[in-house]
Amino acid sequence: MNCRHCKAFLKHTFLDLGFAPPSNAYLSKEDLNHPEVYFPLKIRVCDQCWLVQTEDYVQADKLFSSKYAYFSSTSSSWLSHARQYAEKMITELGLNNQSFVIEAASNDGYLLKNFVDVGIPCLGIEPTDSTATAAEQLGVPVMREFFGEALGRQLSKKSQQADLIVGNNVYAHVPDINDFTRGLKAALKPSGTITLEFPHLMTLIEQAQFDTVYHEHFSYLSLQTVIQIFSAAGLRAWNVEELPTHGGSLRVYGCHQDDPRLTKATVSGMLQKEIRHGLQDLNTYLSFQFRAEKIKDDLVSFLIEQKRVGKKVVAYGAAAKGNTLLNYAGVKPDLIGFVCDAAKAKQGKFMPGSHIPILHPNEMFNRQFDYILILPWNIAAETVKQNEELKKKDVRFVIAIPELTVL
Ligand SMILES: [Zn+2]
């Protein structure tokens, strides 16, 4: 296989998690009587542009036939993140009722609603019908399409170029990152701004967040690689910010290459930081597998030990990252009895691969157990705070990453 960005031959493996079902393919009771499809979950690294990427495999399109859709608005911390982002952009870019904002992969409209509320025209691009419908109910106009070069050109022809294009947790998920970036270029006004948020490969490596690896997550990005992808499409990164979201994300600000805005010192500063963290050293990438294996071993040992002494362990948050961790570790319902999740669409279903049942959060208070493993460690603080009453019942909270910790 060749690199999705620079086309160099891929010689090196970053992480091999064996085989796993798609991490969002939650199962109904009836599905449990059918065979389950597993795909290879292997991540490669390009030694030319340092793009870390999933390996191609056959029938990749099957992943996207899933009936299940993620609704962003189920996380309260995300809602406030989106609101703060919108307020910042409106002020800093001076957006008003003459401006135009486009969001690629606008999901259920939770972000664009903040622009609609103050009368700034906007358009969401979202191929998933259920989330697009939810956005429209909030008053957010939506085009049911995938964002890419063809769509960008179409918008440009219709004089629908944007002052601001938002890509919030979509850049790492697009199969053809070059095509998506050319779409950004085509749909951007001459003086327009792009902001892209994505989990930072540097923190993924530093904090051993190997569970953020799943099939639909095609790219694992550093600023050094994004700058190269932007440049090939005629764009320039002129600013970058570090965000705490998803355990450590970057917000990269883009513009046309010939835009008069100067590139801020934040860009060279972050590039230096990435070099200090070894992101231009192949050994940094090649040693990651051992760290994932240690986390898996520690979790499995903990679960088996609790079972032996008669303690019950359950989990919180039926997130995609939880499925990566549990399937890699081979955990089944004998080790984790159930998982609670606030998303109605998941309740009553089963986790793919592990077949652990997903229950309403009320069950945390109706049932007896000793430990609760928080699978989405990025919302661990929020989860502990919301469920402090469990501590009165002597329940202990546990996270597995970056290392097994009883909170
Ligand atoms: Zn490459």
Short mmCIF file of C-alpha atoms and ligand atoms in Angstrom, two decimals:
data_model
loop_
_atom_site.label_atom_id
_atom_site.label_comp_id
_atom_site.label_asym_id
_atom_site.label_seq_id
_atom_site.Cartn_x
_atom_site.Cartn_y
_atom_site.Cartn_z
CA MET A 1 0.00 0.00 0.00
CA ASN A 2 1.09 3.55 -0.72
CA CYS A 3 0.68 6.64 1.48
CA ARG A 4 -2.73 8.29 1.08
CA HIS A 5 -1.08 11.70 0.96
CA CYS A 6 2.37 11.54 -0.66
CA LYS A 7 2.01 8.14 -2.39
CA ALA A 8 5.33 6.81 -0.99
CA PHE A 9 5.41 3.04 -0.35
CA LEU A 10 4.42 2.23 3.25
CA LYS A 11 7.05 0.01 4.88
CA HIS A 12 6.35 0.41 8.61
CA THR A 13 3.63 -0.68 11.04
CA PHE A 14 2.67 1.74 13.83
CA LEU A 15 0.11 -0.49 15.54
CA ASP A 16 -1.45 -3.88 14.89
CA LEU A 17 -4.60 -4.60 16.93
CA GLY A 18 -5.47 -7.79 15.07
CA PHE A 19 -9.06 -8.02 13.83
CA ALA A 20 -12.07 -6.11 15.14
CA PRO A 21 -15.67 -5.40 14.11
CA PRO A 22 -16.46 -1.78 13.15
CA SER A 23 -16.42 0.13 16.43
CA ASN A 24 -19.85 1.73 15.88
CA ALA A 25 -21.64 -1.47 14.76
CA TYR A 26 -23.73 -1.83 17.93
CA LEU A 27 -25.79 -5.03 17.89
CA SER A 28 -29.46 -5.72 18.58
CA LYS A 29 -30.52 -8.87 20.43
CA GLU A 30 -31.48 -10.39 17.09
CA ASP A 31 -28.04 -9.57 15.61
CA LEU A 32 -26.48 -11.86 18.24
CA ASN A 33 -27.88 -14.85 16.28
CA HIS A 34 -25.94 -13.80 13.16
CA PRO A 35 -22.25 -13.99 12.28
CA GLU A 36 -20.28 -10.81 13.02
CA VAL A 37 -17.84 -9.38 10.45
CA TYR A 38 -14.31 -8.57 11.65
CA PHE A 39 -11.86 -6.39 9.69
CA PRO A 40 -8.07 -6.10 10.12
CA LEU A 41 -7.13 -3.14 12.34
CA LYS A 42 -3.61 -2.26 11.35
CA ILE A 43 -2.09 1.22 11.29
CA ARG A 44 0.88 2.17 9.12
CA VAL A 45 3.22 5.14 9.19
CA CYS A 46 4.73 6.89 6.14
CA ASP A 47 8.45 7.60 6.63
CA GLN A 48 8.31 10.45 4.10
CA CYS A 49 5.41 12.69 5.27
CA TRP A 50 4.77 10.97 8.68
CA LEU A 51 1.06 10.45 7.95
CA VAL A 52 -0.13 7.66 10.27
CA GLN A 53 -2.97 5.86 8.51
CA THR A 54 -5.17 2.75 8.51
CA GLU A 55 -4.15 0.02 6.13
CA ASP A 56 -6.53 -0.54 3.21
CA TYR A 57 -8.55 -3.74 3.24
CA VAL A 58 -11.32 -5.17 1.11
CA GLN A 59 -14.97 -4.25 1.66
CA ALA A 60 -14.11 -1.07 3.55
CA ASP A 61 -17.43 0.40 2.34
CA LYS A 62 -19.28 -2.11 4.57
CA LEU A 63 -18.21 -0.01 7.55
CA PHE A 64 -20.41 2.85 6.45
CA SER A 65 -23.60 0.87 6.00
CA SER A 66 -24.14 0.91 9.75
CA LYS A 67 -27.63 1.95 10.87
CA TYR A 68 -26.16 3.58 13.95
CA ALA A 69 -25.25 7.27 13.93
CA TYR A 70 -23.34 9.23 16.53
CA PHE A 71 -25.20 12.28 17.87
CA SER A 72 -22.66 14.86 19.08
CA SER A 73 -25.14 16.64 21.31
CA THR A 74 -25.26 13.76 23.83
CA SER A 75 -22.07 15.11 25.48
CA SER A 76 -22.61 18.25 27.57
CA SER A 77 -18.91 19.17 27.52
CA TRP A 78 -19.03 19.12 23.71
CA LEU A 79 -22.00 21.46 23.62
CA SER A 80 -20.18 24.09 25.66
CA HIS A 81 -17.01 23.57 23.59
CA ALA A 82 -19.03 24.28 20.41
CA ARG A 83 -20.64 27.39 21.90
CA GLN A 84 -17.30 28.84 23.04
CA TYR A 85 -15.79 28.12 19.62
CA ALA A 86 -18.63 29.94 17.81
CA GLU A 87 -18.39 33.00 20.11
CA LYS A 88 -14.60 33.19 19.56
CA MET A 89 -14.90 32.95 15.76
CA ILE A 90 -17.72 35.54 15.56
CA THR A 91 -15.58 38.02 17.52
CA GLU A 92 -12.15 37.34 16.02
CA LEU A 93 -13.28 37.10 12.39
CA GLY A 94 -15.95 39.81 12.74
CA LEU A 95 -18.72 37.57 11.36
CA ASN A 96 -22.16 39.15 10.80
CA ASN A 97 -25.38 38.65 8.83
CA GLN A 98 -23.44 39.22 5.56
CA SER A 99 -21.02 36.36 6.32
CA PHE A 100 -21.36 32.70 5.39
CA VAL A 101 -20.26 29.72 7.47
CA ILE A 102 -19.96 26.13 6.20
CA GLU A 103 -19.44 23.12 8.42
CA ALA A 104 -18.18 19.87 6.86
CA ALA A 105 -19.80 16.92 8.65
CA SER A 106 -22.24 19.09 10.59
CA ASN A 107 -23.70 16.10 12.48
CA ASP A 108 -26.81 17.04 14.48
CA GLY A 109 -26.26 20.78 14.07
CA TYR A 110 -25.12 21.44 17.64
CA LEU A 111 -22.29 23.69 16.45
CA LEU A 112 -23.95 25.65 13.62
CA LYS A 113 -26.97 26.38 15.82
CA ASN A 114 -24.77 28.92 17.63
CA PHE A 115 -24.37 30.85 14.35
CA VAL A 116 -28.07 30.48 13.39
CA ASP A 117 -29.07 31.91 16.78
CA VAL A 118 -27.30 35.21 16.05
CA GLY A 119 -28.47 35.47 12.43
CA ILE A 120 -25.27 34.42 10.64
CA PRO A 121 -26.11 32.47 7.44
CA CYS A 122 -24.67 28.97 7.42
CA LEU A 123 -24.81 25.59 5.72
CA GLY A 124 -24.12 22.14 7.10
CA ILE A 125 -22.75 19.36 4.90
CA GLU A 126 -23.78 16.01 6.34
CA PRO A 127 -24.38 12.70 4.54
CA THR A 128 -26.05 10.88 7.45
CA ASP A 129 -29.82 11.37 7.16
CA SER A 130 -30.78 10.91 10.83
CA THR A 131 -28.33 13.53 12.14
CA ALA A 132 -29.07 15.90 9.20
CA THR A 133 -32.77 15.77 10.07
CA ALA A 134 -31.99 16.58 13.71
CA ALA A 135 -29.95 19.61 12.55
CA GLU A 136 -32.79 20.86 10.34
CA GLN A 137 -35.13 20.70 13.32
CA LEU A 138 -32.79 23.21 15.01
CA GLY A 139 -33.12 25.52 11.99
CA VAL A 140 -29.74 24.62 10.46
CA PRO A 141 -29.81 24.25 6.63
CA VAL A 142 -28.16 20.97 5.56
CA MET A 143 -26.93 19.48 2.26
CA ARG A 144 -26.93 15.67 2.47
CA GLU A 145 -23.53 15.13 0.83
CA PHE A 146 -19.95 14.08 1.57
CA PHE A 147 -17.58 17.05 1.60
CA GLY A 148 -14.80 16.94 -1.00
CA GLU A 149 -13.36 18.62 -4.09
CA ALA A 150 -16.45 18.04 -6.29
CA LEU A 151 -18.76 19.57 -3.68
CA GLY A 152 -16.37 22.47 -3.02
CA ARG A 153 -16.36 23.35 -6.73
CA GLN A 154 -20.15 23.08 -6.85
CA LEU A 155 -20.50 25.53 -3.93
CA SER A 156 -17.99 27.87 -5.57
CA LYS A 157 -19.97 27.90 -8.85
CA LYS A 158 -23.13 28.78 -6.94
CA SER A 159 -21.28 31.70 -5.24
CA GLN A 160 -21.58 29.89 -1.92
CA GLN A 161 -17.95 30.28 -0.86
CA ALA A 162 -17.49 30.68 2.87
CA ASP A 163 -15.89 33.21 5.21
CA LEU A 164 -15.41 30.34 7.64
CA ILE A 165 -15.25 26.61 6.97
CA VAL A 166 -15.40 24.48 10.10
CA GLY A 167 -14.16 20.91 10.22
CA ASN A 168 -14.70 19.68 13.74
CA ASN A 169 -13.48 16.10 14.14
CA VAL A 170 -13.92 15.18 10.50
CA TYR A 171 -10.42 15.64 9.04
CA ALA A 172 -9.07 12.41 10.57
CA HIS A 173 -12.15 10.49 9.41
CA VAL A 174 -12.10 11.17 5.67
CA PRO A 175 -10.73 8.33 3.48
CA ASP A 176 -9.26 10.71 0.85
CA ILE A 177 -7.65 13.55 2.82
CA ASN A 178 -6.15 15.18 -0.32
CA ASP A 179 -9.59 15.40 -1.99
CA PHE A 180 -11.18 16.79 1.18
CA THR A 181 -8.46 19.46 1.45
CA ARG A 182 -8.92 20.50 -2.19
CA GLY A 183 -12.63 20.84 -1.34
CA LEU A 184 -11.73 23.27 1.48
CA LYS A 185 -9.66 25.31 -0.98
CA ALA A 186 -12.49 25.44 -3.56
CA ALA A 187 -15.21 26.42 -1.08
CA LEU A 188 -13.20 29.17 0.68
CA LYS A 189 -13.61 32.90 -0.09
CA PRO A 190 -10.33 34.66 -1.03
CA SER A 191 -10.08 36.12 2.49
CA GLY A 192 -11.75 33.19 4.24
CA THR A 193 -10.60 31.11 7.20
CA ILE A 194 -10.63 27.36 7.72
CA THR A 195 -10.47 25.78 11.17
CA LEU A 196 -9.93 22.06 11.59
CA GLU A 197 -9.94 20.23 14.91
CA PHE A 198 -8.52 16.74 15.21
CA PRO A 199 -6.89 14.60 17.90
CA HIS A 200 -3.16 15.35 17.99
CA LEU A 201 -0.93 12.41 17.11
CA MET A 202 1.68 13.78 19.54
CA THR A 203 -0.63 13.32 22.57
CA LEU A 204 -1.93 10.02 21.21
CA ILE A 205 1.65 8.72 21.31
CA GLU A 206 2.66 10.49 24.53
CA GLN A 207 -0.38 9.23 26.49
CA ALA A 208 -0.65 5.83 24.79
CA GLN A 209 -4.20 6.55 23.57
CA PHE A 210 -4.18 3.52 21.28
CA ASP A 211 -7.93 2.99 21.82
CA THR A 212 -8.66 6.04 19.62
CA VAL A 213 -7.61 3.81 16.73
CA TYR A 214 -10.55 2.40 14.79
CA HIS A 215 -11.39 1.63 11.17
CA GLU A 216 -13.37 4.80 10.45
CA HIS A 217 -10.49 6.90 11.77
CA PHE A 218 -8.31 6.89 8.63
CA SER A 219 -5.60 9.41 9.61
CA TYR A 220 -3.68 10.24 12.81
CA LEU A 221 -2.38 13.75 12.32
CA SER A 222 0.48 15.95 13.43
CA LEU A 223 0.87 19.61 12.46
CA GLN A 224 3.96 18.80 10.36
CA THR A 225 1.87 16.46 8.16
CA VAL A 226 -1.16 18.78 7.94
CA ILE A 227 1.11 21.59 6.71
CA GLN A 228 2.30 19.34 3.87
CA ILE A 229 -1.27 18.31 2.94
CA PHE A 230 -2.43 21.96 3.03
CA SER A 231 0.50 23.08 0.91
CA ALA A 232 -0.22 20.48 -1.80
CA ALA A 233 -3.78 21.89 -2.06
CA GLY A 234 -2.71 25.58 -2.15
CA LEU A 235 -3.51 26.31 1.49
CA ARG A 236 -1.40 27.55 4.41
CA ALA A 237 -1.65 26.93 8.15
CA TRP A 238 -1.32 30.40 9.73
CA ASN A 239 -2.18 29.59 13.34
CA VAL A 240 -2.54 26.60 15.65
CA GLU A 241 -3.98 26.09 19.13
CA GLU A 242 -3.81 23.16 21.53
CA LEU A 243 -7.17 22.02 22.94
CA PRO A 244 -7.94 19.58 25.76
CA THR A 245 -10.72 17.85 23.77
CA HIS A 246 -10.39 14.12 23.02
CA GLY A 247 -7.42 13.95 25.36
CA GLY A 248 -5.44 16.48 23.32
CA SER A 249 -6.42 18.05 20.01
CA LEU A 250 -5.11 20.68 17.63
CA ARG A 251 -7.15 23.46 16.07
CA VAL A 252 -5.37 24.43 12.86
CA TYR A 253 -6.30 27.71 11.16
CA GLY A 254 -5.94 27.71 7.36
CA CYS A 255 -6.15 30.28 4.59
CA HIS A 256 -5.24 30.53 0.92
CA GLN A 257 -1.47 30.37 0.35
CA ASP A 258 -1.38 34.01 -0.89
CA ASP A 259 -3.54 35.41 1.94
CA PRO A 260 -1.88 38.57 3.39
CA ARG A 261 -2.16 37.28 6.99
CA LEU A 262 1.25 36.38 8.38
CA THR A 263 1.89 32.92 9.80
CA LYS A 264 1.95 33.16 13.59
CA ALA A 265 4.84 31.99 15.78
CA THR A 266 2.49 29.36 17.24
CA VAL A 267 3.04 27.32 14.06
CA SER A 268 6.83 27.13 14.27
CA GLY A 269 6.52 26.64 18.04
CA MET A 270 4.30 23.59 17.61
CA LEU A 271 6.54 22.16 14.88
CA GLN A 272 9.50 22.40 17.27
CA LYS A 273 7.48 20.72 20.00
CA GLU A 274 6.56 17.85 17.68
CA ILE A 275 10.25 17.36 16.82
CA ARG A 276 11.15 17.34 20.55
CA HIS A 277 8.50 14.62 21.02
CA GLY A 278 10.23 12.49 18.40
CA LEU A 279 7.69 12.84 15.59
CA GLN A 280 10.48 12.88 13.01
CA ASP A 281 12.14 9.79 14.48
CA LEU A 282 10.93 6.45 13.14
CA ASN A 283 11.69 4.72 16.47
CA THR A 284 8.98 6.80 18.19
CA TYR A 285 6.42 5.18 15.92
CA LEU A 286 7.89 1.68 15.97
CA SER A 287 7.88 1.42 19.79
CA PHE A 288 4.16 2.22 20.21
CA GLN A 289 2.95 -1.38 19.88
CA PHE A 290 4.70 -2.45 23.12
CA ARG A 291 2.95 0.28 25.10
CA ALA A 292 -0.48 -0.80 23.82
CA GLU A 293 0.30 -4.38 24.81
CA LYS A 294 1.24 -3.37 28.36
CA ILE A 295 -2.06 -1.50 28.86
CA LYS A 296 -3.98 -4.50 27.54
CA ASP A 297 -2.11 -6.89 29.87
CA ASP A 298 -2.68 -4.66 32.93
CA LEU A 299 -6.41 -4.35 32.24
CA VAL A 300 -6.92 -8.07 31.69
CA SER A 301 -4.94 -8.89 34.89
CA PHE A 302 -7.08 -6.44 36.90
CA LEU A 303 -10.36 -7.85 35.58
CA ILE A 304 -9.37 -11.46 36.18
CA GLU A 305 -8.11 -10.64 39.67
CA GLN A 306 -11.42 -8.94 40.61
CA LYS A 307 -13.38 -11.90 39.26
CA ARG A 308 -11.26 -14.30 41.35
CA VAL A 309 -11.92 -12.41 44.58
CA GLY A 310 -15.64 -12.12 43.87
CA LYS A 311 -15.78 -8.41 42.96
CA LYS A 312 -18.00 -7.13 40.14
CA VAL A 313 -16.74 -4.75 37.44
CA VAL A 314 -19.00 -2.82 35.06
CA ALA A 315 -18.27 0.00 32.60
CA TYR A 316 -19.47 3.50 31.74
CA GLY A 317 -19.66 5.01 28.24
CA ALA A 318 -20.28 2.74 25.25
CA ALA A 319 -17.90 4.80 23.14
CA ALA A 320 -16.09 3.66 20.00
CA LYS A 321 -12.77 3.84 21.88
CA GLY A 322 -14.15 1.42 24.47
CA ASN A 323 -14.83 -1.11 21.75
CA THR A 324 -11.26 -0.88 20.47
CA LEU A 325 -9.89 -1.48 23.96
CA LEU A 326 -12.28 -4.29 24.94
CA ASN A 327 -11.94 -6.15 21.65
CA TYR A 328 -8.16 -5.92 21.62
CA ALA A 329 -8.14 -7.19 25.23
CA GLY A 330 -10.66 -9.96 24.41
CA VAL A 331 -12.99 -8.89 27.26
CA LYS A 332 -16.45 -10.52 27.39
CA PRO A 333 -19.50 -10.11 29.71
CA ASP A 334 -17.99 -12.52 32.30
CA LEU A 335 -15.38 -9.83 33.10
CA ILE A 336 -17.50 -6.69 32.57
CA GLY A 337 -21.19 -7.34 33.26
CA PHE A 338 -22.72 -4.32 31.54
CA VAL A 339 -21.96 -0.83 30.30
CA CYS A 340 -24.14 2.24 30.94
CA ASP A 341 -24.57 4.98 28.36
CA ALA A 342 -26.76 8.09 28.20
CA ALA A 343 -27.36 7.78 24.44
CA LYS A 344 -30.85 6.36 23.89
CA ALA A 345 -29.83 4.91 20.50
CA LYS A 346 -27.37 2.57 22.23
CA GLN A 347 -29.48 1.45 25.20
CA GLY A 348 -30.79 -2.10 24.87
CA LYS A 349 -28.06 -2.93 22.36
CA PHE A 350 -24.78 -4.83 22.73
CA MET A 351 -21.18 -3.72 22.26
CA PRO A 352 -19.73 -5.03 18.96
CA GLY A 353 -17.35 -7.94 19.44
CA SER A 354 -17.54 -8.14 23.25
CA HIS A 355 -21.39 -8.40 23.27
CA ILE A 356 -21.54 -6.60 26.61
CA PRO A 357 -25.12 -5.28 27.12
CA ILE A 358 -25.65 -1.49 27.11
CA LEU A 359 -28.02 -0.19 29.79
CA HIS A 360 -29.57 3.12 30.88
CA PRO A 361 -27.39 5.06 33.41
CA ASN A 362 -30.11 4.53 36.06
CA GLU A 363 -28.93 0.93 36.28
CA MET A 364 -25.74 2.19 37.95
CA PHE A 365 -27.92 2.94 40.97
CA ASN A 366 -30.22 -0.10 40.73
CA ARG A 367 -27.51 -2.77 40.55
CA GLN A 368 -24.68 -3.83 42.84
CA PHE A 369 -21.04 -3.73 41.70
CA ASP A 370 -17.61 -2.76 43.04
CA TYR A 371 -15.73 -1.04 40.19
CA ILE A 372 -16.82 1.03 37.21
CA LEU A 373 -14.37 1.30 34.32
CA ILE A 374 -14.80 4.63 32.50
CA LEU A 375 -14.15 3.75 28.86
CA PRO A 376 -14.11 7.32 27.42
CA TRP A 377 -11.22 8.53 29.63
CA ASN A 378 -11.53 11.98 28.00
CA ILE A 379 -14.76 12.54 29.98
CA ALA A 380 -13.57 10.78 33.14
CA ALA A 381 -13.67 13.92 35.33
CA GLU A 382 -17.18 14.80 34.08
CA THR A 383 -18.38 11.23 34.67
CA VAL A 384 -17.02 11.02 38.23
CA LYS A 385 -18.57 14.40 39.08
CA GLN A 386 -21.99 13.45 37.69
CA ASN A 387 -22.05 10.16 39.58
CA GLU A 388 -20.56 11.06 42.96
CA GLU A 389 -23.40 9.23 44.74
CA LEU A 390 -21.82 5.95 43.61
CA LYS A 391 -18.89 6.64 45.94
CA LYS A 392 -21.30 6.46 48.89
CA LYS A 393 -22.03 2.88 47.78
CA ASP A 394 -18.25 2.16 47.92
CA VAL A 395 -17.99 1.97 44.14
CA ARG A 396 -14.54 2.86 42.79
CA PHE A 397 -13.94 4.49 39.40
CA VAL A 398 -11.23 3.02 37.14
CA ILE A 399 -9.51 4.15 33.94
CA ALA A 400 -7.23 1.95 31.80
CA ILE A 401 -5.40 4.62 29.79
CA PRO A 402 -2.67 5.98 29.92
CA GLU A 403 -2.26 3.37 32.64
CA LEU A 404 -4.60 1.36 34.84
CA THR A 405 -5.65 3.68 37.68
CA VAL A 406 -8.24 3.28 40.44
CA LEU A 407 -9.45 6.88 40.94
ZN ZN B 1 3.38 9.98 2.97
#
